[in-house]
Tab-separated table of C-alpha atoms and ligand atoms in Angstrom:
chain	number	residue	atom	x	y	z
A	30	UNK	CA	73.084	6.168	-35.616
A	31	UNK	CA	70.829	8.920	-34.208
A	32	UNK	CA	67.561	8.802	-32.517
A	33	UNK	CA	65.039	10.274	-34.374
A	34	UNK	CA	61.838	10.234	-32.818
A	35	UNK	CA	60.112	8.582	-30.382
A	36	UNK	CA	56.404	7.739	-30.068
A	37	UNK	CA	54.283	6.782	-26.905
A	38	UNK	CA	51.056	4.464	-27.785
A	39	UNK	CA	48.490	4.076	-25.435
A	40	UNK	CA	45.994	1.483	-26.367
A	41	UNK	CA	43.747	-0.655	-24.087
A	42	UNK	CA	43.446	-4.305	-26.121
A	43	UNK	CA	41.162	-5.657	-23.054
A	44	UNK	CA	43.544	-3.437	-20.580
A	45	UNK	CA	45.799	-0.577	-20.945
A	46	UNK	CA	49.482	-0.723	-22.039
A	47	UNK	CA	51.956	2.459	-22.697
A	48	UNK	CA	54.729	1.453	-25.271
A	49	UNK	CA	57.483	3.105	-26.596
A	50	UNK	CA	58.532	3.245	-30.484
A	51	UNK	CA	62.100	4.851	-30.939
A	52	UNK	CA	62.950	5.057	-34.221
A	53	UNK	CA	66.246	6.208	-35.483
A	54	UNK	CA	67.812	8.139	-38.643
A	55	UNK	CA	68.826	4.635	-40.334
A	56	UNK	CA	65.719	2.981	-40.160
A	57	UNK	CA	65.740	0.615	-36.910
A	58	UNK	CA	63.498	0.984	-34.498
A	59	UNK	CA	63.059	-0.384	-31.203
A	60	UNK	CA	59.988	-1.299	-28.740
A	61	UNK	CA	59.786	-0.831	-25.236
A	62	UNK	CA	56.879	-1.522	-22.251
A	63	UNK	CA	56.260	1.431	-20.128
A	64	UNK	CA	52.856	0.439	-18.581
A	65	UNK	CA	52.126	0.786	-15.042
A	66	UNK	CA	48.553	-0.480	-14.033
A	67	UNK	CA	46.057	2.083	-13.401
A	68	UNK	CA	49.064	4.867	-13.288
A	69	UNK	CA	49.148	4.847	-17.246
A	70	UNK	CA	48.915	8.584	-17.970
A	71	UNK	CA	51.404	9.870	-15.198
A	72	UNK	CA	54.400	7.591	-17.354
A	73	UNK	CA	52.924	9.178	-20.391
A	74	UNK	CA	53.312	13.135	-19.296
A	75	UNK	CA	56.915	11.662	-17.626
A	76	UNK	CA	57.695	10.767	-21.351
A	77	UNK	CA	56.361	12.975	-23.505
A	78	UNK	CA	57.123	15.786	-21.196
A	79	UNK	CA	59.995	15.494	-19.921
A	80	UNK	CA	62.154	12.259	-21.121
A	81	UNK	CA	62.211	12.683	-24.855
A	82	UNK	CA	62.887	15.996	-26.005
A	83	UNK	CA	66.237	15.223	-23.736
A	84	UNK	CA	66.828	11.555	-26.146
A	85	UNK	CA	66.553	13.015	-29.430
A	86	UNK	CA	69.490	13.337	-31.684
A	87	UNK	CA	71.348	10.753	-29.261
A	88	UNK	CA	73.388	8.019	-29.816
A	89	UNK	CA	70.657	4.963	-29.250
A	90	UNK	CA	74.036	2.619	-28.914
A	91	UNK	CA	75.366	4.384	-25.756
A	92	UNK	CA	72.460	2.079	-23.428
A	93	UNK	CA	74.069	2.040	-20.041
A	94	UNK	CA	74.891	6.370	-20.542
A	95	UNK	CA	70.944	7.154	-21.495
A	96	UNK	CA	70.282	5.234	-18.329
A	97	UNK	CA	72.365	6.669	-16.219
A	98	UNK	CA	71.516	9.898	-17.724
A	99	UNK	CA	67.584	9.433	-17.047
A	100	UNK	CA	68.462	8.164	-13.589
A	101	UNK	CA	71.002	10.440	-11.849
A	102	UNK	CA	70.255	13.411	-14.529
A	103	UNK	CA	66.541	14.052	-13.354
A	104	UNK	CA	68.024	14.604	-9.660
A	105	UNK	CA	64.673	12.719	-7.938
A	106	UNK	CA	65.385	9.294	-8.313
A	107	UNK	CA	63.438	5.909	-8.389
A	108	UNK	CA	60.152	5.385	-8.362
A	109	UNK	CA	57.157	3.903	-10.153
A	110	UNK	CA	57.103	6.313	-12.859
A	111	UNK	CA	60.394	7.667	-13.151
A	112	UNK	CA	61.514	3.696	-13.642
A	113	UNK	CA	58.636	2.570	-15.794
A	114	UNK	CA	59.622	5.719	-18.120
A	115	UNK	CA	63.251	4.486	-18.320
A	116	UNK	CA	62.541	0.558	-18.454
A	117	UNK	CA	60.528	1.869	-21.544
A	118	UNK	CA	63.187	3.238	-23.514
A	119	UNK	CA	65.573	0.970	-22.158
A	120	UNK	CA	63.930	-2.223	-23.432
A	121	UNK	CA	63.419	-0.020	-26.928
A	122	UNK	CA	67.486	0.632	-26.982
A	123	UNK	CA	68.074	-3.300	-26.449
A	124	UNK	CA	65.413	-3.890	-29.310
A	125	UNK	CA	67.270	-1.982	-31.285
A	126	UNK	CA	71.086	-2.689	-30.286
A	127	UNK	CA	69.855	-6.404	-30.694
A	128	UNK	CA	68.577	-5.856	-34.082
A	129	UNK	CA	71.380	-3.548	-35.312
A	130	UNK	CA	73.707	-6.640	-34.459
A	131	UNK	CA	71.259	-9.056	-36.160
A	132	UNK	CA	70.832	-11.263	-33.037
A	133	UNK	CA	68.406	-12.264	-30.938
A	134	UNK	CA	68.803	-10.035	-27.514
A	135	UNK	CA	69.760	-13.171	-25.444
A	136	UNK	CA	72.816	-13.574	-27.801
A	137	UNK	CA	74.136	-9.877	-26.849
A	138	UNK	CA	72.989	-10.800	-23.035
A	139	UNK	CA	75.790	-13.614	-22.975
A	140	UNK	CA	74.331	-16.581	-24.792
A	141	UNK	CA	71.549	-19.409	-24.202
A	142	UNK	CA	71.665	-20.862	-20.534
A	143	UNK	CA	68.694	-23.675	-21.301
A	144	UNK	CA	66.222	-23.929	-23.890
A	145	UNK	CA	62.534	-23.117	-22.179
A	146	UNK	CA	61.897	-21.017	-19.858
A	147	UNK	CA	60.038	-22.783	-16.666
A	148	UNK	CA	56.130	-20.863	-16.228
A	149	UNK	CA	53.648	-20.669	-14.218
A	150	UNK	CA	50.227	-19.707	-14.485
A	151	UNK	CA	47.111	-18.710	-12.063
A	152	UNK	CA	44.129	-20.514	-10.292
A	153	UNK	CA	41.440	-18.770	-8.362
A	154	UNK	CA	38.493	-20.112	-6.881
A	155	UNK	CA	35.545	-19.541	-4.738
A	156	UNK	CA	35.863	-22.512	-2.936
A	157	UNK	CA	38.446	-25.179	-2.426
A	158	UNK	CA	37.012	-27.795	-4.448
A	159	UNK	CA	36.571	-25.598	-7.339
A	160	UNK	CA	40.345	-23.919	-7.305
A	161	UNK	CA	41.373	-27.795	-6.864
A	162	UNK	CA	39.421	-28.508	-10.098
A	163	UNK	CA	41.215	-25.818	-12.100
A	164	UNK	CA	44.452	-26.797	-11.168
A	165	UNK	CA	43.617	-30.531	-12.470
A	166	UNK	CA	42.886	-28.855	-15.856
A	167	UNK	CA	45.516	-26.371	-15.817
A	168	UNK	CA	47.854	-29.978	-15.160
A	169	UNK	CA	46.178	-31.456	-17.743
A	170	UNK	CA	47.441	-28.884	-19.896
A	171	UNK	CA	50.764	-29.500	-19.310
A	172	UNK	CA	51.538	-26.752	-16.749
A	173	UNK	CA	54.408	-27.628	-14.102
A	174	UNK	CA	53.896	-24.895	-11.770
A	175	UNK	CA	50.488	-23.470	-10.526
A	176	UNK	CA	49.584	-20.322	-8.250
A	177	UNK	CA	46.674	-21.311	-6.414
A	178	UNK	CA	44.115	-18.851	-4.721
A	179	UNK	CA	41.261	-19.534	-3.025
A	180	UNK	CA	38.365	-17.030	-1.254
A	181	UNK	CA	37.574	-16.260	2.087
A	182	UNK	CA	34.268	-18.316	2.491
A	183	UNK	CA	31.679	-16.041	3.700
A	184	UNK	CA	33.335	-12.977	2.164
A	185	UNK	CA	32.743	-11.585	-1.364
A	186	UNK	CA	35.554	-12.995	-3.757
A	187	UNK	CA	39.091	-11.374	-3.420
A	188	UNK	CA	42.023	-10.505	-6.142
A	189	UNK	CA	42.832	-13.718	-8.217
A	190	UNK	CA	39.721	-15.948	-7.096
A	191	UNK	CA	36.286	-14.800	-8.278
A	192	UNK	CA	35.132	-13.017	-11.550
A	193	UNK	CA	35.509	-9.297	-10.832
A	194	UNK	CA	39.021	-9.662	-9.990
A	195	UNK	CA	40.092	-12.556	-11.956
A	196	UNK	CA	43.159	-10.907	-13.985
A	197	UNK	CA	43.153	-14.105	-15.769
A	198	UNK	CA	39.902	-13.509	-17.530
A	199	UNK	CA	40.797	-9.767	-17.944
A	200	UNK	CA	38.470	-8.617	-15.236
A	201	UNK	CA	40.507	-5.731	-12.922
A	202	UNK	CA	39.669	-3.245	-15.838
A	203	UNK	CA	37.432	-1.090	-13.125
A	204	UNK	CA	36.561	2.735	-14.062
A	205	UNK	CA	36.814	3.289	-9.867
A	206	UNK	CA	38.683	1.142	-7.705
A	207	UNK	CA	36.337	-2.338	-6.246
A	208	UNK	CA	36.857	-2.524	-2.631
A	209	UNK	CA	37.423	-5.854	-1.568
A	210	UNK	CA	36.719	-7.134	2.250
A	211	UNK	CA	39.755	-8.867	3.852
A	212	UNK	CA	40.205	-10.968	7.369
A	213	UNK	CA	43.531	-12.680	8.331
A	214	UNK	CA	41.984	-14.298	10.582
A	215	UNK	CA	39.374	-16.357	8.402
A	216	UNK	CA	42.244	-16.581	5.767
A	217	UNK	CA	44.839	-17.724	8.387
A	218	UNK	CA	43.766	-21.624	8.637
A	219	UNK	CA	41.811	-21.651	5.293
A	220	UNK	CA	45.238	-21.980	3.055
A	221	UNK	CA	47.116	-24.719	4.760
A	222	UNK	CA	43.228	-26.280	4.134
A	223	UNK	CA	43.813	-25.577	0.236
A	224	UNK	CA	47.309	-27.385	0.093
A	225	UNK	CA	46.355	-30.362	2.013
A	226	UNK	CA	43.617	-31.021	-0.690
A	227	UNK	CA	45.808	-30.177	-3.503
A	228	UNK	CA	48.457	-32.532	-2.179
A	229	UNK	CA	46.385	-35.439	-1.685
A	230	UNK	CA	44.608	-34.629	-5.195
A	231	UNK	CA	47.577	-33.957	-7.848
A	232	UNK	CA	50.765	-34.881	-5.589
A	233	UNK	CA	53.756	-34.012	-5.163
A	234	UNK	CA	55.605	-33.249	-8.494
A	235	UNK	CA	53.780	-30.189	-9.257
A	236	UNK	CA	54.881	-27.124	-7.962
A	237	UNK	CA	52.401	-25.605	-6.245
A	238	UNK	CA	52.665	-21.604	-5.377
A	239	UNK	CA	50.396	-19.217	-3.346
A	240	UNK	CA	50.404	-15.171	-3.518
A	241	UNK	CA	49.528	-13.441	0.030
A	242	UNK	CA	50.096	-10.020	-1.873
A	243	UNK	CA	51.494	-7.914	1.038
A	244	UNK	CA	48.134	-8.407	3.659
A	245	UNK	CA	50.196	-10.334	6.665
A	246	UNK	CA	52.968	-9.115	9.674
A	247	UNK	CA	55.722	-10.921	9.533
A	248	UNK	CA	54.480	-13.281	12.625
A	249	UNK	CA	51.351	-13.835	11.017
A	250	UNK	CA	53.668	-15.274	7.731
A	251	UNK	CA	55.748	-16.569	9.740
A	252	UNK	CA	53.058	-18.752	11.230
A	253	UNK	CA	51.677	-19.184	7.542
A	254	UNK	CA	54.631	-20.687	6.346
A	255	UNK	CA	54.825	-22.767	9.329
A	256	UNK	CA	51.556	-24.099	8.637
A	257	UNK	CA	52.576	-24.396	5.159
A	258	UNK	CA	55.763	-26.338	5.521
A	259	UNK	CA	54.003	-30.034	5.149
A	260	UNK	CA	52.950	-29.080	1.732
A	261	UNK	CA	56.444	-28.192	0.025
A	262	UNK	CA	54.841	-25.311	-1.610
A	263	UNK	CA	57.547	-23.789	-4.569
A	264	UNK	CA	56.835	-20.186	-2.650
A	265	UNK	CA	55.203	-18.143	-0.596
A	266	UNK	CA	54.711	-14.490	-2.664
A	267	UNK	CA	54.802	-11.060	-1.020
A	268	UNK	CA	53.766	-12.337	2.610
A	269	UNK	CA	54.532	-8.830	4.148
A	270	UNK	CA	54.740	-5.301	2.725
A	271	UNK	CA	58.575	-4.937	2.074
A	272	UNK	CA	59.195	-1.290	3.351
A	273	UNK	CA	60.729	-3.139	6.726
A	274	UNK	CA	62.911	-5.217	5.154
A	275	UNK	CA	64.241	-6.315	8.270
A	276	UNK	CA	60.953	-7.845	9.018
A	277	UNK	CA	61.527	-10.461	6.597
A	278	UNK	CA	64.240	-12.075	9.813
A	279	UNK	CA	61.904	-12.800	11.649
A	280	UNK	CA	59.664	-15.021	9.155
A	281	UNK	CA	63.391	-16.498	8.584
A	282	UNK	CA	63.638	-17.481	12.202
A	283	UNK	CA	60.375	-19.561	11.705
A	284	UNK	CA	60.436	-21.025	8.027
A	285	UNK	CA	61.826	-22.762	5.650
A	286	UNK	CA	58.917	-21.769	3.541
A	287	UNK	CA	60.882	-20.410	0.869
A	288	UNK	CA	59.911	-16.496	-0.061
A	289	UNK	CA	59.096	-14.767	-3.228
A	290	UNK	CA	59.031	-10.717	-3.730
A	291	UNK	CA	59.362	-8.063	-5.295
A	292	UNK	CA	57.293	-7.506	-8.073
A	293	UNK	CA	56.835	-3.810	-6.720
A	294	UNK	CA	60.202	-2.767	-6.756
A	295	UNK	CA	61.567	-0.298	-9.007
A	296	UNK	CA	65.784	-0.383	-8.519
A	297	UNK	CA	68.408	-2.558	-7.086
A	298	UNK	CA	68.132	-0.486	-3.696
A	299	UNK	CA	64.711	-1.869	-2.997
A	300	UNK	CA	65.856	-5.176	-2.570
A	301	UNK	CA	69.743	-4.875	-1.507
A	302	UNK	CA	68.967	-6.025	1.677
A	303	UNK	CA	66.673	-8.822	1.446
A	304	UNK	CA	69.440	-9.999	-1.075
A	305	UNK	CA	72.361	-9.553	0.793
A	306	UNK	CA	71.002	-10.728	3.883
A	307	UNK	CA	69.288	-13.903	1.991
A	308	UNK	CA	66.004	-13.358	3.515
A	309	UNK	CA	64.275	-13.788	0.084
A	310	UNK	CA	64.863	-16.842	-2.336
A	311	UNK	CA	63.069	-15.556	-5.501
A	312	UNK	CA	63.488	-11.633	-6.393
A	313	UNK	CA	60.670	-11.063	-8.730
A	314	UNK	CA	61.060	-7.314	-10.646
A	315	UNK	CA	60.438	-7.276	-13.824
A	316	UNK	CA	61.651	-5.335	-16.803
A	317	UNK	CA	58.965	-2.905	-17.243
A	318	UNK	CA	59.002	-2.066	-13.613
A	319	UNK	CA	62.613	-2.344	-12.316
A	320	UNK	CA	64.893	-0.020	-15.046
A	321	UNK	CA	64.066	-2.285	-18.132
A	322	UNK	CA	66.882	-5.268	-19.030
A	323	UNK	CA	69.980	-2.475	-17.643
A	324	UNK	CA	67.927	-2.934	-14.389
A	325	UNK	CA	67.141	-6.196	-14.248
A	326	UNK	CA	69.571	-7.742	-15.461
A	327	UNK	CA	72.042	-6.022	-12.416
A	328	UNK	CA	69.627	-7.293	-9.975
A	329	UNK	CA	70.002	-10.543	-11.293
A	330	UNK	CA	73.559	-11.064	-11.472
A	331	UNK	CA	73.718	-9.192	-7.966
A	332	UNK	CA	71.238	-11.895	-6.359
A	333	UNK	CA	72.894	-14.820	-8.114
A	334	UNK	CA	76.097	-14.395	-5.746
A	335	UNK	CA	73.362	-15.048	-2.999
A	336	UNK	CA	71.559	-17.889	-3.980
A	337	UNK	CA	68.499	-15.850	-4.899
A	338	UNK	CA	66.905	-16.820	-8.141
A	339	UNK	CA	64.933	-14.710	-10.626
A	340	UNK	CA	60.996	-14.885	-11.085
A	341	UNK	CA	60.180	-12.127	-13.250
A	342	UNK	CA	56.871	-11.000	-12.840
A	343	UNK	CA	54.243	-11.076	-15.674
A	344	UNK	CA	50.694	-11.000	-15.276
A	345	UNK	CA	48.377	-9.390	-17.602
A	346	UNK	CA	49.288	-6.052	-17.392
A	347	UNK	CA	53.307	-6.654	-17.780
A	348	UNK	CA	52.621	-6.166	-21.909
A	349	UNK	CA	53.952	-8.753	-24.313
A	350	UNK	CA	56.889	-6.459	-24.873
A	351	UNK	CA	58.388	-6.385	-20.898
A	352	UNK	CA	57.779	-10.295	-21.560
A	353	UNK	CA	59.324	-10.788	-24.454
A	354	UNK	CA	62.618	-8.440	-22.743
A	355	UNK	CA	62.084	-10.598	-19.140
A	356	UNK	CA	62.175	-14.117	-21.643
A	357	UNK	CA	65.425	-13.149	-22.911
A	358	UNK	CA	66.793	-12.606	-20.157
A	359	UNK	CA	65.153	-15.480	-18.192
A	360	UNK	CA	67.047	-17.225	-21.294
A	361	UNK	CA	70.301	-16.146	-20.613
A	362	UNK	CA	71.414	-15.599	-16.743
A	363	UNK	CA	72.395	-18.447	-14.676
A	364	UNK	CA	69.896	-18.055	-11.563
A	365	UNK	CA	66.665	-18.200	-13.753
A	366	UNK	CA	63.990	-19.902	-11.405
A	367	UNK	CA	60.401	-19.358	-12.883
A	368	UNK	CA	58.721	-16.958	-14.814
A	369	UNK	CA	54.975	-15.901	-14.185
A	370	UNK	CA	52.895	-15.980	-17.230
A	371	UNK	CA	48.918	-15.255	-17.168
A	372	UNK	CA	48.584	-15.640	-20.619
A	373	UNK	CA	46.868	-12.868	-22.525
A	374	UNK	CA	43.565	-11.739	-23.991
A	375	UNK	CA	43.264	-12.367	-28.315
A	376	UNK	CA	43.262	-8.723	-28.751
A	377	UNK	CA	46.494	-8.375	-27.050
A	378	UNK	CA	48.158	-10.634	-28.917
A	379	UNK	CA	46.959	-9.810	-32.288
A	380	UNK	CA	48.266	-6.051	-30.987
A	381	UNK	CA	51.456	-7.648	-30.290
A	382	UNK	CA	52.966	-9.824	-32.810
A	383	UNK	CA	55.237	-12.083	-30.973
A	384	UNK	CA	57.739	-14.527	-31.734
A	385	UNK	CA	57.649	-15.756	-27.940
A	386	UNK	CA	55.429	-18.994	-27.888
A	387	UNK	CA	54.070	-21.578	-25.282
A	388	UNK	CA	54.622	-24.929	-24.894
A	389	UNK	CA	52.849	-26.904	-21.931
A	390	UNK	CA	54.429	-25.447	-18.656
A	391	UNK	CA	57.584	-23.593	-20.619
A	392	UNK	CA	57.500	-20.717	-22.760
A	393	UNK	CA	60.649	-20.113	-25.625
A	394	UNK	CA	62.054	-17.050	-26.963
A	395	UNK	CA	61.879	-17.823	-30.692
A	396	UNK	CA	65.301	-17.169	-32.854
A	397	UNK	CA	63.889	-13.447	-34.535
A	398	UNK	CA	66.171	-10.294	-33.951
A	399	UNK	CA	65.922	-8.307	-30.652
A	400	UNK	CA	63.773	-9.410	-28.202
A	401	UNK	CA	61.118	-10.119	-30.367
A	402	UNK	CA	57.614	-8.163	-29.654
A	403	UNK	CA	56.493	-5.400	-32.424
A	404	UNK	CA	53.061	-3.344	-32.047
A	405	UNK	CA	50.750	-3.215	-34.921
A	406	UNK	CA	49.666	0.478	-34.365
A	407	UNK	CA	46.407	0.259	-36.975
A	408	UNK	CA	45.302	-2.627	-34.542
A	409	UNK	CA	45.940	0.123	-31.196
A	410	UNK	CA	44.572	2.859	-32.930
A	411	UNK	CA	41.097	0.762	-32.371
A	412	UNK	CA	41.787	0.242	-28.612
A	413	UNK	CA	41.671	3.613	-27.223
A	414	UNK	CA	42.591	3.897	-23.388
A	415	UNK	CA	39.891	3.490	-20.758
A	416	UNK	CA	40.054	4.368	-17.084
A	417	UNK	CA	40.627	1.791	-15.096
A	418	UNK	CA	41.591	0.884	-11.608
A	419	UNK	CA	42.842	-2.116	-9.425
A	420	UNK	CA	41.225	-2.712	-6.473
A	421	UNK	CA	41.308	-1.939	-3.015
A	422	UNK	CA	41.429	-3.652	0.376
A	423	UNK	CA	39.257	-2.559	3.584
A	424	UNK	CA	39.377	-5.226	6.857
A	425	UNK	CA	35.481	-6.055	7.869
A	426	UNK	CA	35.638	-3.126	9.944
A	427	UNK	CA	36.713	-0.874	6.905
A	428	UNK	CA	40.373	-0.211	8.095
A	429	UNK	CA	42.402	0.177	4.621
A	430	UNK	CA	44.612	-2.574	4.441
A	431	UNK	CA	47.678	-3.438	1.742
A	432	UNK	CA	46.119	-6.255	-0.740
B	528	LIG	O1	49.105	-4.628	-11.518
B	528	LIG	C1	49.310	-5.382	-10.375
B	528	LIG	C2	48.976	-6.819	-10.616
B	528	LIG	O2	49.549	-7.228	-11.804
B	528	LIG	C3	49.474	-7.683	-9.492
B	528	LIG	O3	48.669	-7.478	-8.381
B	528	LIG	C4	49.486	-9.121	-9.863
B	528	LIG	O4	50.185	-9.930	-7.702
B	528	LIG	C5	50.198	-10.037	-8.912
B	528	LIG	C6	50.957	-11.134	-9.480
B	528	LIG	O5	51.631	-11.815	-8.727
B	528	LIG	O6	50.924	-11.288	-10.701
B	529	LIG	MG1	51.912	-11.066	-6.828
């Protein structure tokens, strides 16, 4: 078998997505998720420029070798792009290897470790008593496991709690960049504030889960998860930026707040240490990001000799494809812990046919051939891409800051 030709499809179905179609000289083809938010055309050029005049003609069989080729052959190595170009074809090549041996992809990954995957999904509110009364309905729903985000009162709304930035509803599609106000000291004593009430309103067997997304120092989390502790919260997510991984020691020193991070990283050498050194408990790269199911899939089974567990993440912008790949795998490796899941918009899924499907607080892979996820490129040809941004963080005193 041969690779024939591959295609890159940019469509925006309520946000953009950049997926891969490699087809090959018997027929097969394969799908992959190469989308990185509001970085879309750089993959694109990566591809079409430079990636797949090098694949065609190839042997789409030989996986780990057109890795390994993409990775160590281009000389500059890891990255957003350079990774998001090779998850892409990766998670095409595992469609297709999959299909070629008529079997699901968790099959060829080993097998079925349990039968639903654990979820969770996102709350954001203006106020406490309003995030509080969307995690009651999210409960009611059947959900298990809840992110909950709440805004700074006095301040305009931050990511994941008011309308403009509510990925949920599909609203970070922004032609320029919203700058959002943050203060670690309002938002300090405020969250501990948010957990009490949800304790005392839905209990204690839902998990409960709060995203800091890289604002604190590790003192400041530290403190946070000190704070936190009464609450028994499932995770803390991204409480420091993780260039200092060594940082990370001293919010062990202080915590048992358990940690989750990672949804930035791109290889297995962005988290080695927090790994090795079990500073994290959840490592949360996902397929599209972190060198497609080759990548992931090492991280994985390099964590699980640590006790860290896998939390793939999957918001909006992680397309149904890198979902569909992360779900298999979720499905087959022994340190699964939780997979994020924000739902998507009806365009997106009509763009996507799936056989992935939701069940209360668990999602399942469905029993179809690779992992899945097709694209219905009549439906993307009526989605053309549109420039769009995520936003960005300034203290009150306009200092950037990470968000
Ligand atoms: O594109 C980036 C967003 O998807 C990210 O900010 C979402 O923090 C996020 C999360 O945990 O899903
Ligand atoms: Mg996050």
């Amino acid at each position: 078998m041969k690779i024939k030709d591959i295609k890159v499809i940019v469509a925006s179905p309520g946000r953009n997505f950049v997926t891969v179609k490699i087809i090959t000289d018997e027929g097969l083809y394969g799908i992959g998720d190469a989308t990185v938010n509001g970085r879309e055309k750089a993959v694109v050029s990566y591809l079409v420029d430079h990636v797949i005049p090098c694949l065609i003609g190839r042997d789409p069989m030989q996986i780990e070798d057109i890795w390994q080729y993409l990775y160590k052959g281009a000389y500059w190595r890891r990255g957003p792009i350079t990774m998001a170009a090779i998850s892409g074809i990766d998670i095409a090549l595992w469609d297709i290897k999959a299909k070629a041996a008529n079997m699901p992809l968790y099959q060829l990954l080993g097998g079925s470790s349990r039968e639903r995957i654990m979820i969770y999904q996102h709350v954001g509110g203006l106020d406490i008593n309003e995030v509080v009364e969307g995690v009651v309905r999210l409960k009611e729903r059947g959900l298990v496991a809840i992110r909950a985000q709440v805004s700074i009162p006095g301040l305009p709304p931050i990511y994941g709690t008011g309308p403009s930035t509510d990925q949920s509803a599909g609203g970070m599609i922004q032609a320029r960049p919203v700058e959002e106000v943050w203060s670690t000291h309002k938002y300090m004593p405020l969250v501990p504030k948010l957990f009490e009430k949800l304790r005392d309103t839905v209990g204690w067997d839902l998990h409960l889960l709060h995203d800091v997304h890289h604002r604190l120092t590790p003192i400041e989390a530290a403190r946070l998860g000190k704070d936190l502790e009464p609450f028994r919260l499932f995770w803390l997510e991204d409480p420091v930026p993780a260039e200092l991984q060594e940082g990370f020691r001293l919010i062990r020193q202080h915590t048992t707040q358990p940690i989750a991070l990672g949804e930035i990283f791109n290889t297995i050498w962005d988290c080695q240490q927090l790994i090795a050194e079990q500073l994290i408990d959840y490592i949360r790269v996902t397929s599209v990001h972190a060198g497609g199911v080759t990548g992931i899939k090492r991280i994985f089974d390099f964590a699980s000799i640590y006790h860290v567990r896998s939390a793939c993440h999957g918001p909006m912008d992680v397309s149904p494809v890198a979902m569909g790949a992360n779900l298999h795998v979720d499905r087959a490796i022994p340190n699964f812990g939780i997979q994020e899941y924000s739902g998507y918009l009806e365009e997106t899924h009509a763009m996507f046919p799936h056989a992935f499907a939701q069940s209360g607080g668990y999602l399942t892979t469905g029993e179809a051939i690779g992992h899945g996820v097709d694209i219905d490129e009549k439906i993307a040809a009526k989605y053309p891409y549109e420039a769009a941004y995520l936003p960005v963080a300034r203290a009150e005193d306009g200092t950037m800051w990470s968000w």
